[in-house]
Amino acid sequence: MVDPTSDLEADVDEESAPRCVVCGGPALGVGRRTLTWVDDGELERRQFCSQACRDDWADERPTT
């Protein structure tokens, strides 16, 4: 398996890249953003193709 979060991205193409949760496009390249958090002991992760999609995301993280 190719690690899509690797800095190298040498073997990651658009088809194997994670999908942006906002627009569905490939979250790939220098514009990619990844948000992680722990919720009830489980790791949650959301991938975004750009900062614009990250900004448009309806934040689902729990507030405590």
GROMACS .gro file of N, CA and C in nm:
model
  192
    1MET      N    1   0.085  -0.118   0.000
    1MET     CA    2   0.000   0.000   0.000
    1MET      C    3   0.089   0.124   0.000
    2VAL      N    4   0.051   0.221  -0.077
    2VAL     CA    5   0.122   0.348  -0.081
    2VAL      C    6   0.066   0.437   0.028
    3ASP      N    7   0.154   0.501   0.102
    3ASP     CA    8   0.111   0.591   0.208
    3ASP      C    9   0.076   0.727   0.148
    4PRO      N   10  -0.054   0.763   0.138
    4PRO     CA   11  -0.093   0.889   0.076
    4PRO      C   12  -0.056   1.011   0.160
    5THR      N   13  -0.010   0.991   0.283
    5THR     CA   14   0.030   1.104   0.366
    5THR      C   15   0.180   1.128   0.361
    6SER      N   16   0.251   1.048   0.284
    6SER     CA   17   0.396   1.064   0.275
    6SER      C   18   0.431   1.194   0.205
    7ASP      N   19   0.542   1.252   0.245
    7ASP     CA   20   0.589   1.375   0.181
    7ASP      C   21   0.635   1.350   0.039
    8LEU      N   22   0.675   1.228   0.011
    8LEU     CA   23   0.730   1.198  -0.121
    8LEU      C   24   0.622   1.195  -0.228
    9GLU      N   25   0.512   1.130  -0.200
    9GLU     CA   26   0.399   1.116  -0.292
    9GLU      C   27   0.441   1.065  -0.429
   10ALA      N   28   0.554   0.997  -0.436
   10ALA     CA   29   0.606   0.951  -0.564
   10ALA      C   30   0.513   0.850  -0.630
   11ASP      N   31   0.448   0.767  -0.552
   11ASP     CA   32   0.364   0.661  -0.609
   11ASP      C   33   0.215   0.688  -0.594
   12VAL      N   34   0.177   0.808  -0.556
   12VAL     CA   35   0.036   0.839  -0.536
   12VAL      C   36  -0.015   0.915  -0.657
   13ASP      N   37  -0.116   0.856  -0.721
   13ASP     CA   38  -0.179   0.926  -0.833
   13ASP      C   39  -0.320   0.968  -0.791
   14GLU      N   40  -0.392   1.034  -0.878
   14GLU     CA   41  -0.525   1.084  -0.844
   14GLU      C   42  -0.623   0.973  -0.807
   15GLU      N   43  -0.609   0.857  -0.869
   15GLU     CA   44  -0.701   0.746  -0.840
   15GLU      C   45  -0.678   0.685  -0.703
   16SER      N   46  -0.553   0.681  -0.656
   16SER     CA   47  -0.524   0.618  -0.528
   16SER      C   48  -0.516   0.718  -0.412
   17ALA      N   49  -0.528   0.846  -0.441
   17ALA     CA   50  -0.521   0.948  -0.336
   17ALA      C   51  -0.649   0.947  -0.253
   18PRO      N   52  -0.640   0.988  -0.126
   18PRO     CA   53  -0.763   1.003  -0.047
   18PRO      C   54  -0.852   1.109  -0.109
   19ARG      N   55  -0.982   1.101  -0.084
   19ARG     CA   56  -1.078   1.195  -0.142
   19ARG      C   57  -1.109   1.308  -0.044
   20CYS      N   58  -1.125   1.425  -0.097
   20CYS     CA   59  -1.163   1.542  -0.017
   20CYS      C   60  -1.307   1.522   0.033
   21VAL      N   61  -1.329   1.545   0.163
   21VAL     CA   62  -1.462   1.525   0.219
   21VAL      C   63  -1.560   1.633   0.177
   22VAL      N   64  -1.513   1.742   0.120
   22VAL     CA   65  -1.602   1.851   0.078
   22VAL      C   66  -1.641   1.837  -0.068
   23CYS      N   67  -1.542   1.827  -0.157
   23CYS     CA   68  -1.573   1.826  -0.301
   23CYS      C   69  -1.556   1.690  -0.367
   24GLY      N   70  -1.493   1.595  -0.298
   24GLY     CA   71  -1.474   1.462  -0.355
   24GLY      C   72  -1.353   1.449  -0.446
   25GLY      N   73  -1.281   1.559  -0.467
   25GLY     CA   74  -1.161   1.555  -0.550
   25GLY      C   75  -1.045   1.488  -0.477
   26PRO      N   76  -0.938   1.458  -0.548
   26PRO     CA   77  -0.824   1.395  -0.484
   26PRO      C   78  -0.753   1.492  -0.389
   27ALA      N   79  -0.728   1.448  -0.267
   27ALA     CA   80  -0.653   1.527  -0.169
   27ALA      C   81  -0.507   1.493  -0.188
   28LEU      N   82  -0.442   1.568  -0.277
   28LEU     CA   83  -0.309   1.533  -0.323
   28LEU      C   84  -0.229   1.659  -0.347
   29GLY      N   85  -0.101   1.656  -0.318
   29GLY     CA   86  -0.013   1.767  -0.349
   29GLY      C   87   0.004   1.866  -0.236
   30VAL      N   88   0.065   1.977  -0.269
   30VAL     CA   89   0.101   2.075  -0.167
   30VAL      C   90  -0.020   2.144  -0.104
   31GLY      N   91  -0.134   2.147  -0.171
   31GLY     CA   92  -0.253   2.211  -0.116
   31GLY      C   93  -0.331   2.123  -0.020
   32ARG      N   94  -0.296   1.995  -0.014
   32ARG     CA   95  -0.370   1.899   0.070
   32ARG      C   96  -0.365   1.941   0.216
   33ARG      N   97  -0.476   1.922   0.284
   33ARG     CA   98  -0.484   1.945   0.428
   33ARG      C   99  -0.544   1.821   0.492
   34THR      N  100  -0.494   1.785   0.608
   34THR     CA  101  -0.545   1.672   0.685
   34THR      C  102  -0.573   1.718   0.826
   35LEU      N  103  -0.691   1.686   0.875
   35LEU     CA  104  -0.730   1.723   1.010
   35LEU      C  105  -0.753   1.594   1.087
   36THR      N  106  -0.690   1.581   1.202
   36THR     CA  107  -0.708   1.462   1.286
   36THR      C  108  -0.747   1.503   1.427
   37TRP      N  109  -0.823   1.415   1.492
   37TRP     CA  110  -0.859   1.435   1.632
   37TRP      C  111  -0.899   1.299   1.690
   38VAL      N  112  -0.906   1.293   1.822
   38VAL     CA  113  -0.948   1.172   1.892
   38VAL      C  114  -1.086   1.197   1.948
   39ASP      N  115  -1.179   1.106   1.919
   39ASP     CA  116  -1.316   1.116   1.967
   39ASP      C  117  -1.352   0.984   2.034
   40ASP      N  118  -1.377   0.988   2.163
   40ASP     CA  119  -1.416   0.868   2.239
   40ASP      C  120  -1.315   0.755   2.220
   41GLY      N  121  -1.186   0.791   2.222
   41GLY     CA  122  -1.080   0.693   2.210
   41GLY      C  123  -1.051   0.646   2.069
   42GLU      N  124  -1.120   0.699   1.970
   42GLU     CA  125  -1.100   0.660   1.830
   42GLU      C  126  -1.039   0.776   1.752
   43LEU      N  127  -0.944   0.744   1.666
   43LEU     CA  128  -0.883   0.845   1.581
   43LEU      C  129  -0.977   0.877   1.465
   44GLU      N  130  -1.002   1.004   1.446
   44GLU     CA  131  -1.082   1.051   1.333
   44GLU      C  132  -0.991   1.133   1.243
   45ARG      N  133  -1.012   1.122   1.111
   45ARG     CA  134  -0.929   1.196   1.016
   45ARG      C  135  -1.015   1.240   0.899
   46ARG      N  136  -0.996   1.363   0.857
   46ARG     CA  137  -1.064   1.416   0.738
   46ARG      C  138  -0.958   1.473   0.646
   47GLN      N  139  -0.972   1.443   0.517
   47GLN     CA  140  -0.877   1.489   0.416
   47GLN      C  141  -0.944   1.598   0.331
   48PHE      N  142  -0.866   1.698   0.294
   48PHE     CA  143  -0.915   1.809   0.213
   48PHE      C  144  -0.816   1.833   0.100
   49CYS      N  145  -0.865   1.871  -0.016
   49CYS     CA  146  -0.776   1.895  -0.130
   49CYS      C  147  -0.714   2.033  -0.126
   50SER      N  148  -0.770   2.124  -0.048
   50SER     CA  149  -0.718   2.261  -0.042
   50SER      C  150  -0.763   2.328   0.087
   51GLN      N  151  -0.701   2.440   0.117
   51GLN     CA  152  -0.742   2.517   0.234
   51GLN      C  153  -0.884   2.571   0.216
   52ALA      N  154  -0.924   2.602   0.093
   52ALA     CA  155  -1.060   2.651   0.068
   52ALA      C  156  -1.164   2.546   0.106
   53CYS      N  157  -1.140   2.419   0.070
   53CYS     CA  158  -1.234   2.313   0.109
   53CYS      C  159  -1.230   2.292   0.259
   54ARG      N  160  -1.113   2.304   0.319
   54ARG     CA  161  -1.103   2.293   0.466
   54ARG      C  162  -1.187   2.401   0.531
   55ASP      N  163  -1.181   2.522   0.479
   55ASP     CA  164  -1.258   2.633   0.534
   55ASP      C  165  -1.409   2.614   0.514
   56ASP      N  166  -1.450   2.547   0.405
   56ASP     CA  167  -1.592   2.525   0.376
   56ASP      C  168  -1.652   2.407   0.451
   57TRP      N  169  -1.570   2.325   0.513
   57TRP     CA  170  -1.614   2.203   0.581
   57TRP      C  171  -1.701   2.237   0.701
   58ALA      N  172  -1.816   2.168   0.713
   58ALA     CA  173  -1.902   2.182   0.831
   58ALA      C  174  -1.839   2.099   0.942
   59ASP      N  175  -1.770   2.165   1.032
   59ASP     CA  176  -1.691   2.100   1.136
   59ASP      C  177  -1.778   2.006   1.219
   60GLU      N  178  -1.739   1.879   1.221
   60GLU     CA  179  -1.816   1.779   1.295
   60GLU      C  180  -1.747   1.734   1.424
   61ARG      N  181  -1.635   1.800   1.458
   61ARG     CA  182  -1.565   1.761   1.579
   61ARG      C  183  -1.647   1.796   1.702
   62PRO      N  184  -1.642   1.710   1.803
   62PRO     CA  185  -1.718   1.739   1.926
   62PRO      C  186  -1.661   1.860   1.999
   63THR      N  187  -1.746   1.936   2.059
   63THR     CA  188  -1.700   2.050   2.139
   63THR      C  189  -1.707   2.011   2.286
   64THR      N  190  -1.597   2.030   2.353
   64THR     CA  191  -1.594   1.998   2.497
   64THR      C  192  -1.530   2.107   2.575
   0.00000   0.00000   0.00000
